[in-house]
mmCIF file of C-alpha atoms in Angstrom:
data_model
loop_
_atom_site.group_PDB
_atom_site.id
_atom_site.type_symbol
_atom_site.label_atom_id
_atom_site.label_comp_id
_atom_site.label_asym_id
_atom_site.label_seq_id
_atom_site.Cartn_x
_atom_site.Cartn_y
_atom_site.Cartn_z
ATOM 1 C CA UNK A 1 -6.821 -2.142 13.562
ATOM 2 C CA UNK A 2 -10.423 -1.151 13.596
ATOM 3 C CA UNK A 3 -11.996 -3.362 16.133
ATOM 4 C CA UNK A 4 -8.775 -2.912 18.277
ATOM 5 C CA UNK A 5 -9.242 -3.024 22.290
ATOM 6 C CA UNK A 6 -8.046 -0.093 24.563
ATOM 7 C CA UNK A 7 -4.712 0.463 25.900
ATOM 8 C CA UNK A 8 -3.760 1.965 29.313
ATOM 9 C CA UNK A 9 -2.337 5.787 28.674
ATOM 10 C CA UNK A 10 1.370 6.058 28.080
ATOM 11 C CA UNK A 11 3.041 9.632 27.207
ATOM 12 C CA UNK A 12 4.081 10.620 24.213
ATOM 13 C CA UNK A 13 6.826 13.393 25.103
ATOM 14 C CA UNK A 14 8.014 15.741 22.843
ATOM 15 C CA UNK A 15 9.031 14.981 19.276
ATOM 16 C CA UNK A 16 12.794 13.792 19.367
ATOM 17 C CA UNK A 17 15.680 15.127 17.253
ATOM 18 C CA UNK A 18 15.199 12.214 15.263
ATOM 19 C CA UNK A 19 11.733 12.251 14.104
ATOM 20 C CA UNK A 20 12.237 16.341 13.307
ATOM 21 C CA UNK A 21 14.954 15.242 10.962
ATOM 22 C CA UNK A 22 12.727 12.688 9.010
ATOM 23 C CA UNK A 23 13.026 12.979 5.576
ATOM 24 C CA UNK A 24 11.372 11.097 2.506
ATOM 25 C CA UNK A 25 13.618 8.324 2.745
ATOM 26 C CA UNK A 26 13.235 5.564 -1.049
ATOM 27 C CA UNK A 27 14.029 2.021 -1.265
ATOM 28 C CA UNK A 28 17.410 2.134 -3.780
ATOM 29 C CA UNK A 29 15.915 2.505 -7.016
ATOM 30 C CA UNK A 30 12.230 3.361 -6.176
ATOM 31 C CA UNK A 31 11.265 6.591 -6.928
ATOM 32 C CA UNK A 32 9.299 8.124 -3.941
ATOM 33 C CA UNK A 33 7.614 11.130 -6.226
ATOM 34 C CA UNK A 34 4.218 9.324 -6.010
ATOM 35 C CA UNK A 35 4.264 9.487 -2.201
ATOM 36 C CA UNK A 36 5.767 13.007 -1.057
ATOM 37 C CA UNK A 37 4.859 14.796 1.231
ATOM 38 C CA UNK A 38 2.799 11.940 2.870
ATOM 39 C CA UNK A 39 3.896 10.228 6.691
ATOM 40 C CA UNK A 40 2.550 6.602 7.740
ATOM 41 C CA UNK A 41 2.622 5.563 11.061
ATOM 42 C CA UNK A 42 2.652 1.991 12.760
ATOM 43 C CA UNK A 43 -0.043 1.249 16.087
ATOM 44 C CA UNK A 44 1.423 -1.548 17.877
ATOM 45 C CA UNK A 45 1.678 -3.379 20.661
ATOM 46 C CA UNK A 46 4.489 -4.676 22.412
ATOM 47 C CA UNK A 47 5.477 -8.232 21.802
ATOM 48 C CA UNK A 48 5.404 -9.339 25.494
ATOM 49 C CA UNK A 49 4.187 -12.804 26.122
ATOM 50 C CA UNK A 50 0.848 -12.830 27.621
ATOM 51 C CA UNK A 51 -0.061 -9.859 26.325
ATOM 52 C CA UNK A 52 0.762 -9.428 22.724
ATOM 53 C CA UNK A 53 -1.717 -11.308 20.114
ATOM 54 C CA UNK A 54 -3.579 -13.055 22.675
ATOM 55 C CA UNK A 55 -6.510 -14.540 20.838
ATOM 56 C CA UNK A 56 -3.525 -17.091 18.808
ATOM 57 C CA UNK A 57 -2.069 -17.895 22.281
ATOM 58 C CA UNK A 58 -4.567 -21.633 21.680
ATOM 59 C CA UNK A 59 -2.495 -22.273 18.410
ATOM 60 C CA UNK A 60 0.763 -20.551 19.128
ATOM 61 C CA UNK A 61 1.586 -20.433 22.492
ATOM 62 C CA UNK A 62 1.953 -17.388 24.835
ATOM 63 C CA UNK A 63 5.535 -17.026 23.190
ATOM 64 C CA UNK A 64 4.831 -17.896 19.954
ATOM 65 C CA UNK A 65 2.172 -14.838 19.673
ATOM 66 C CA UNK A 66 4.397 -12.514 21.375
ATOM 67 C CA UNK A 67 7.270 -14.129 18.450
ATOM 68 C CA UNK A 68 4.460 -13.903 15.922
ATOM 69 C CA UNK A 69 3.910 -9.644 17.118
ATOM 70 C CA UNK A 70 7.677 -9.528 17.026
ATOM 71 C CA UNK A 71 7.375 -10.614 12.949
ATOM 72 C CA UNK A 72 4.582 -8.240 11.923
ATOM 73 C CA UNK A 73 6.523 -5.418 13.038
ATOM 74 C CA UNK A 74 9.322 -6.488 11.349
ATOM 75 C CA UNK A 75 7.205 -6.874 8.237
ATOM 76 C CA UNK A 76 5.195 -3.214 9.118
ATOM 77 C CA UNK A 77 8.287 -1.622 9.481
ATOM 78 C CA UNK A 78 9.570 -2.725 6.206
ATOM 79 C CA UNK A 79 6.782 -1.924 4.715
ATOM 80 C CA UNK A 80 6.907 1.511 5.015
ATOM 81 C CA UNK A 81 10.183 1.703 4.401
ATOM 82 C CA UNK A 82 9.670 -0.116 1.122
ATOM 83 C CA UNK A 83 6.701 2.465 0.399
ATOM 84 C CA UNK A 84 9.304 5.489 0.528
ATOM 85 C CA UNK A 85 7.646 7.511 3.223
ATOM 86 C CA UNK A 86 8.616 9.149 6.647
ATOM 87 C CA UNK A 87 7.511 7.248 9.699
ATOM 88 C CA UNK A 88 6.799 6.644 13.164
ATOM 89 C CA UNK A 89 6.000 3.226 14.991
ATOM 90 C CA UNK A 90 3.711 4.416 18.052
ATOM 91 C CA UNK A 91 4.252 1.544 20.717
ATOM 92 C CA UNK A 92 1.938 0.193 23.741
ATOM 93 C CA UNK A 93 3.388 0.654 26.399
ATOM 94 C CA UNK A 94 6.775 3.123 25.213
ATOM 95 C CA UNK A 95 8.227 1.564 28.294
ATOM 96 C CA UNK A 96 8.556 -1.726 26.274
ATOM 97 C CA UNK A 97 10.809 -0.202 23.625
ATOM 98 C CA UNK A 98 13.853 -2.027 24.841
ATOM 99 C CA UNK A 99 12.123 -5.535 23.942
ATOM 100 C CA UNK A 100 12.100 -4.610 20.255
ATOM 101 C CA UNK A 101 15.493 -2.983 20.199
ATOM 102 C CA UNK A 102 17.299 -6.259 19.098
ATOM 103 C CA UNK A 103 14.261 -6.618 15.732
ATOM 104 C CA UNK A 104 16.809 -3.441 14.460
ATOM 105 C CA UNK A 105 13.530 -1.882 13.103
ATOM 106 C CA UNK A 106 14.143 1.489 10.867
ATOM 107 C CA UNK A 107 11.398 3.627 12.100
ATOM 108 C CA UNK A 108 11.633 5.963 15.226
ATOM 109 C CA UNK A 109 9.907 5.306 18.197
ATOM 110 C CA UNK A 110 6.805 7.101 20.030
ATOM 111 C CA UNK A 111 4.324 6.411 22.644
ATOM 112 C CA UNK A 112 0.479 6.231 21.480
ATOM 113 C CA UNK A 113 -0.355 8.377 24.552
ATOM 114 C CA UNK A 114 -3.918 7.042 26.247
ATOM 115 C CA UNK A 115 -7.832 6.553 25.216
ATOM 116 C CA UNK A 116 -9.505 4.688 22.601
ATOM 117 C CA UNK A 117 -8.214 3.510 19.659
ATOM 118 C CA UNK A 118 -9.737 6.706 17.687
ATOM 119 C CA UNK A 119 -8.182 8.730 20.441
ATOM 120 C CA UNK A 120 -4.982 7.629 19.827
ATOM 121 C CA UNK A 121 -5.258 7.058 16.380
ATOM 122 C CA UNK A 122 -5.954 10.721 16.158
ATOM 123 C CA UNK A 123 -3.259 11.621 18.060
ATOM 124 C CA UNK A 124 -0.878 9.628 15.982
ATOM 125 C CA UNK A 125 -1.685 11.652 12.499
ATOM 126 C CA UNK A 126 -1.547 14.949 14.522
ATOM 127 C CA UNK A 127 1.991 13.968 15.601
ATOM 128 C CA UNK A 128 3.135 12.513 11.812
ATOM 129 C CA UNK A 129 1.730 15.744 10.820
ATOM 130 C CA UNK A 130 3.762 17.917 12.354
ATOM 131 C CA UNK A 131 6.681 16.641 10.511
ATOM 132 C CA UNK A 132 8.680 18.889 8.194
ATOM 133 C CA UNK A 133 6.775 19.334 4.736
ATOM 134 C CA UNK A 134 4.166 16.324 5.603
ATOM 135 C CA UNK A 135 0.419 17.376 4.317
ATOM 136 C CA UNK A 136 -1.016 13.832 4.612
ATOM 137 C CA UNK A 137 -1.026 11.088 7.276
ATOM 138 C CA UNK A 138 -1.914 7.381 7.212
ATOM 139 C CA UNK A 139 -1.926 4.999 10.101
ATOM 140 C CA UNK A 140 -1.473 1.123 9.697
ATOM 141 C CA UNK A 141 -1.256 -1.499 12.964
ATOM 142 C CA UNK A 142 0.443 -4.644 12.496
ATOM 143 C CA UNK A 143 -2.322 -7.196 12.534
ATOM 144 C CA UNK A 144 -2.569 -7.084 8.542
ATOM 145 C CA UNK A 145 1.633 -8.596 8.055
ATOM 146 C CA UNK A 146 0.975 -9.316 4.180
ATOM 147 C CA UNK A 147 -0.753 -6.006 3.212
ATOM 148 C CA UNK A 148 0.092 -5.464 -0.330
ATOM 149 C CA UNK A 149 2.956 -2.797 -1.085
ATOM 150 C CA UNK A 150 0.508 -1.414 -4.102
ATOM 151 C CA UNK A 151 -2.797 -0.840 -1.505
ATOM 152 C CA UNK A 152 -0.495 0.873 0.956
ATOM 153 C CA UNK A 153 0.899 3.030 -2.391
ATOM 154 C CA UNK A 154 -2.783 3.378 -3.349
ATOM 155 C CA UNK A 155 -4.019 4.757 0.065
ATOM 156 C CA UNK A 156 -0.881 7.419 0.050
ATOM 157 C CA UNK A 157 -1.807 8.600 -3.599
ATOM 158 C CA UNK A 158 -5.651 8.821 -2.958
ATOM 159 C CA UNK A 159 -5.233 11.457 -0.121
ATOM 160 C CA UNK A 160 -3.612 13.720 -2.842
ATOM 161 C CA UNK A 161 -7.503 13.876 -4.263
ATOM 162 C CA UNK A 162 -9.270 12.785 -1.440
ATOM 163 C CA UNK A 163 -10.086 14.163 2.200
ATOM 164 C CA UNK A 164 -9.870 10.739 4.015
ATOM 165 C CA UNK A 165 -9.113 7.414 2.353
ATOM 166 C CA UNK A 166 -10.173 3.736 4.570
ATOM 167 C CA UNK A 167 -8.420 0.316 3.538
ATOM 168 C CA UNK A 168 -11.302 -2.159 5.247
ATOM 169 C CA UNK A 169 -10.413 -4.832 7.084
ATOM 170 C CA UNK A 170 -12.294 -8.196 6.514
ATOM 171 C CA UNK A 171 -13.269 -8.556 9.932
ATOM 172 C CA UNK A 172 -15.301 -5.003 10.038
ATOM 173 C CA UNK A 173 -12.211 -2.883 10.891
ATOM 174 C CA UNK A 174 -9.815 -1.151 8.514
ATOM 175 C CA UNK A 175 -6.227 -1.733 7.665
ATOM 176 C CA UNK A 176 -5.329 1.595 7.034
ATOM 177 C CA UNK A 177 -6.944 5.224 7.474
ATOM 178 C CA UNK A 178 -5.639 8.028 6.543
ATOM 179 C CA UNK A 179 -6.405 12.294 5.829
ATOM 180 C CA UNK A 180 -5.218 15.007 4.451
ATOM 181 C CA UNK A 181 -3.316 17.462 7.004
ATOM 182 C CA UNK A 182 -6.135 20.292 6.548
ATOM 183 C CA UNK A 183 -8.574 18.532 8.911
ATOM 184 C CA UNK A 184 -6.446 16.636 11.351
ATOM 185 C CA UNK A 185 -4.432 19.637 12.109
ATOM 186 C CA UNK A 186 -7.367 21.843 13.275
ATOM 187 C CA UNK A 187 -9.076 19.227 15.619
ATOM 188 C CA UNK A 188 -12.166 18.961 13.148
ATOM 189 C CA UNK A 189 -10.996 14.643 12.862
ATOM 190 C CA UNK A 190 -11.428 14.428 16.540
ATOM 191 C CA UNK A 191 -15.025 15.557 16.693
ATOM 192 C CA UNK A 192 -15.743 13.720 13.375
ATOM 193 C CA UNK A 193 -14.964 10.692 14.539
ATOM 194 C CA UNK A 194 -16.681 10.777 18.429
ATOM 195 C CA UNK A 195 -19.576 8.669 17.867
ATOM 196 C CA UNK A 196 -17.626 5.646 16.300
ATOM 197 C CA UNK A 197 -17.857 2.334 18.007
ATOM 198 C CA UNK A 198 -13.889 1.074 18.312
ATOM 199 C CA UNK A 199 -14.517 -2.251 19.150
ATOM 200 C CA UNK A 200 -17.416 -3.130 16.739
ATOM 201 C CA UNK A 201 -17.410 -5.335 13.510
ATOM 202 C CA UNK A 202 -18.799 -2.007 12.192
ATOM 203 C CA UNK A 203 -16.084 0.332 12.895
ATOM 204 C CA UNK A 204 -15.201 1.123 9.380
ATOM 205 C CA UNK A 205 -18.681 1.446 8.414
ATOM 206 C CA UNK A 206 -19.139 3.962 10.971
ATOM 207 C CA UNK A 207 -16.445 5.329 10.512
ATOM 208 C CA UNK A 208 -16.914 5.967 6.750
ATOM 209 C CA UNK A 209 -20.135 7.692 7.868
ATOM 210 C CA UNK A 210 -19.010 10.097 10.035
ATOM 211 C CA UNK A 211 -16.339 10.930 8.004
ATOM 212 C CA UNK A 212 -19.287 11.817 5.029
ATOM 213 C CA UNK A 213 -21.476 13.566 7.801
ATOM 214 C CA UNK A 214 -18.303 15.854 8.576
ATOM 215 C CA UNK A 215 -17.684 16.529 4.833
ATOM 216 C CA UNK A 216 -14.862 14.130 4.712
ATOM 217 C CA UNK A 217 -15.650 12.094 1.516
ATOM 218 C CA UNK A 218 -13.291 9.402 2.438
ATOM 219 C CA UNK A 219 -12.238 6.837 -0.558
ATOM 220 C CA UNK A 220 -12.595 2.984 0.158
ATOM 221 C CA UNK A 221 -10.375 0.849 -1.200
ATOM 222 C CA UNK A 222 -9.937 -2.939 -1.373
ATOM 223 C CA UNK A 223 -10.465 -5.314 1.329
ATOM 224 C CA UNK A 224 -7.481 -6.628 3.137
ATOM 225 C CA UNK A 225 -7.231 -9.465 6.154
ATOM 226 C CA UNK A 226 -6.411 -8.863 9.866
ATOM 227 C CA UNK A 227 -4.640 -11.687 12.073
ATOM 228 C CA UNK A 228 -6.956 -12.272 14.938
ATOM 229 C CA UNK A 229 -7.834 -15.701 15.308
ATOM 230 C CA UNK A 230 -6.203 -18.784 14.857
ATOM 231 C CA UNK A 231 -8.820 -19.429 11.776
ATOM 232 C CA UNK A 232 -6.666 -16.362 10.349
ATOM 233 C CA UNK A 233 -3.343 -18.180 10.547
ATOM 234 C CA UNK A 234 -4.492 -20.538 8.161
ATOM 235 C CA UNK A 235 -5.702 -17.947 5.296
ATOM 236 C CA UNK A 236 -2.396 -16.165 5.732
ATOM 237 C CA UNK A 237 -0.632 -19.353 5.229
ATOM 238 C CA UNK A 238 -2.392 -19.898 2.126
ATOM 239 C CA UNK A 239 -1.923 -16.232 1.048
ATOM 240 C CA UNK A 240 1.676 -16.018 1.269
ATOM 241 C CA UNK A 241 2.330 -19.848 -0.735
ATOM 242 C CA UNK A 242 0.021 -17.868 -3.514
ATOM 243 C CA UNK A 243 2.202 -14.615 -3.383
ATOM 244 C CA UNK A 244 4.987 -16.376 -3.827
ATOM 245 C CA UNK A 245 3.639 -17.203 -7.288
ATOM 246 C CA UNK A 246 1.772 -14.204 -8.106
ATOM 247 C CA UNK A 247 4.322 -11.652 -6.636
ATOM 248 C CA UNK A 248 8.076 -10.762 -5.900
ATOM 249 C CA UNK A 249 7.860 -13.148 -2.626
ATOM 250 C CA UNK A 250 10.819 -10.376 -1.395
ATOM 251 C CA UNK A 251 7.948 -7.889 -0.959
ATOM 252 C CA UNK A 252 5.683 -10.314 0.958
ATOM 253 C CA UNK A 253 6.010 -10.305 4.536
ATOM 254 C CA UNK A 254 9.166 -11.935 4.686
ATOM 255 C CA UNK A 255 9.584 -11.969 8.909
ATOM 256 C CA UNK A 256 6.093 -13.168 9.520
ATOM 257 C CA UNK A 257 6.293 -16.512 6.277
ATOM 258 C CA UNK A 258 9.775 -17.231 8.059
ATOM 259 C CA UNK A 259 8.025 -17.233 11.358
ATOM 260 C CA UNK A 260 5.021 -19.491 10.020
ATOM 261 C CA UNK A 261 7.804 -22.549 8.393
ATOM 262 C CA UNK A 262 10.043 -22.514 11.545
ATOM 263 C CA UNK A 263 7.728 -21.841 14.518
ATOM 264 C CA UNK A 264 6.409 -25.161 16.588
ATOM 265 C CA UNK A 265 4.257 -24.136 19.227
ATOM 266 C CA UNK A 266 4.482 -26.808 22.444
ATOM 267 C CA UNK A 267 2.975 -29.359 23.008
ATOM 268 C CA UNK A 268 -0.469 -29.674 24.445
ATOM 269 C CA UNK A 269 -0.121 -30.738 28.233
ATOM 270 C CA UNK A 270 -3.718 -32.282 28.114
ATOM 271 C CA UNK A 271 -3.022 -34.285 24.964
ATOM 272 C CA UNK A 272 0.018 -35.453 26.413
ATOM 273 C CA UNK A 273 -1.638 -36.574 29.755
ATOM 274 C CA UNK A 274 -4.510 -38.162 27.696
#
């Protein structure tokens, strides 16, 4: 999410019936005490062909990224859901919304509004913010599918002692970033964060040092892995066949495994000709 590229400016409109009736919805039989009074929201593109995931377009196809976008956002969604948290998925462009409306995802829908990725970013905790009883904000995108359940958890709990809290992403990025309400709310976040590079295998380092320069002690936690490159495809592969050892494979990205055993991407015209 960190080294993310910028997207043109969409609106954001007001804040719909639906979001203002949030509440702290639980997975049957989780508990969600941990994780009151906390809101996560999803940065995402819009699965459309061409433009969604287009660095994997060489392994997967044009349609087989867009299918592949379509999966993590399944698996994002689900995740917070899973979590116990209020939500919002913040889509690029909002005018796309009717292309994920069969995926039946559980969060409401927003636009990300225009800017860099900090700019919007930003934007997005002020908006899960304003939420009735929410104190502290996280956002996630959806190039991370098999982010643990337990480093999501961890993130939410650390902003109950901590000003800002980072999940870093392998690549230079981060997987998550989040803060407590007190500094988003009052604009302080947005001039924190100015000087950060967005699309820089140093964003979370930077990022992490503003944050300390503003008084925002932020908390790193582990290291997770973003889907960028077709190299990445591989590692999640190998990821997920461990999970299903090592964890309940129900919790592990479930959309984006199913994708990886059923997709075939077409053929190569050149090998073909050759």
């Amino acid at each position: 999410m960190g080294c993310a590229g910028r997207d043109p400016p969409h609106g954001e409109g007001p804040l719909s019936d639906r979001e203002r009736a949030l509440d702290h919805p639980t997975r049957p039989g989780k508990p969600a005490a941990d994780v009151g009074g906390c809101a996560i929201g999803i940065l995402a593109r819009a699965p459309i062909a061409g433009r969604a995931k287009t660095r994997l377009i060489p392994r997967l196809g044009a349609v087989g990224a867009a299918r592949f976008q379509e999966a993590s956002l399944q698996d994002a969604d689900r995740l917070v859901s899973i979590v116990g948290v209020p939500g919002i998925l913040f889509l690029s462009p909002l005018s796309a919304r009717s292309r994920i409306r069969p995926l039946r995802l559980a969060l409401p829908i927003a636009g990300q509004g225009g800017g860099s990725l900090g700019t919007r970013m930003v934007a997005a905790l002020e908006r899960l913010l304003r939420l009735p009883e929410i104190d502290r904000a996280l956002v996630i995108g959806t190039d991370s599918p098999d982010l643990p359940v337990r480093l999501l958890r961890d993130a939410v709990q650390a902003l109950r002692e901590h000003p800002a809290v980072l999940v870093p992403a392998a690549d230079g990025g981060y997987v998550a970033f989040g803060v407590h309400g007190a500094h988003a709310r009052s604009g302080e976040l947005r001039r924190v964060l100015r000087p950060v590079p967005w699309s820089s295998p140093h964003t979370c380092e930077r990022t992490a040092e503003a944050l300390r320069a503003g008084g925002l002690e932020p908390l790193l936690l582990e290291t997770w892995f973003d889907i960028d490159e077709p190299s990445d495809l591989d590692a999640l592969r190998a990821r997920l066949a461990r999970s299903a050892h090592d964890r309940n494979p129900d919790e592990v990205a479930p959309h984006t495994a199913a994708f990886l055993r059923e997709w075939q991407a077409p053929p190569d015209p050149d090998a073909l000709s050759g």
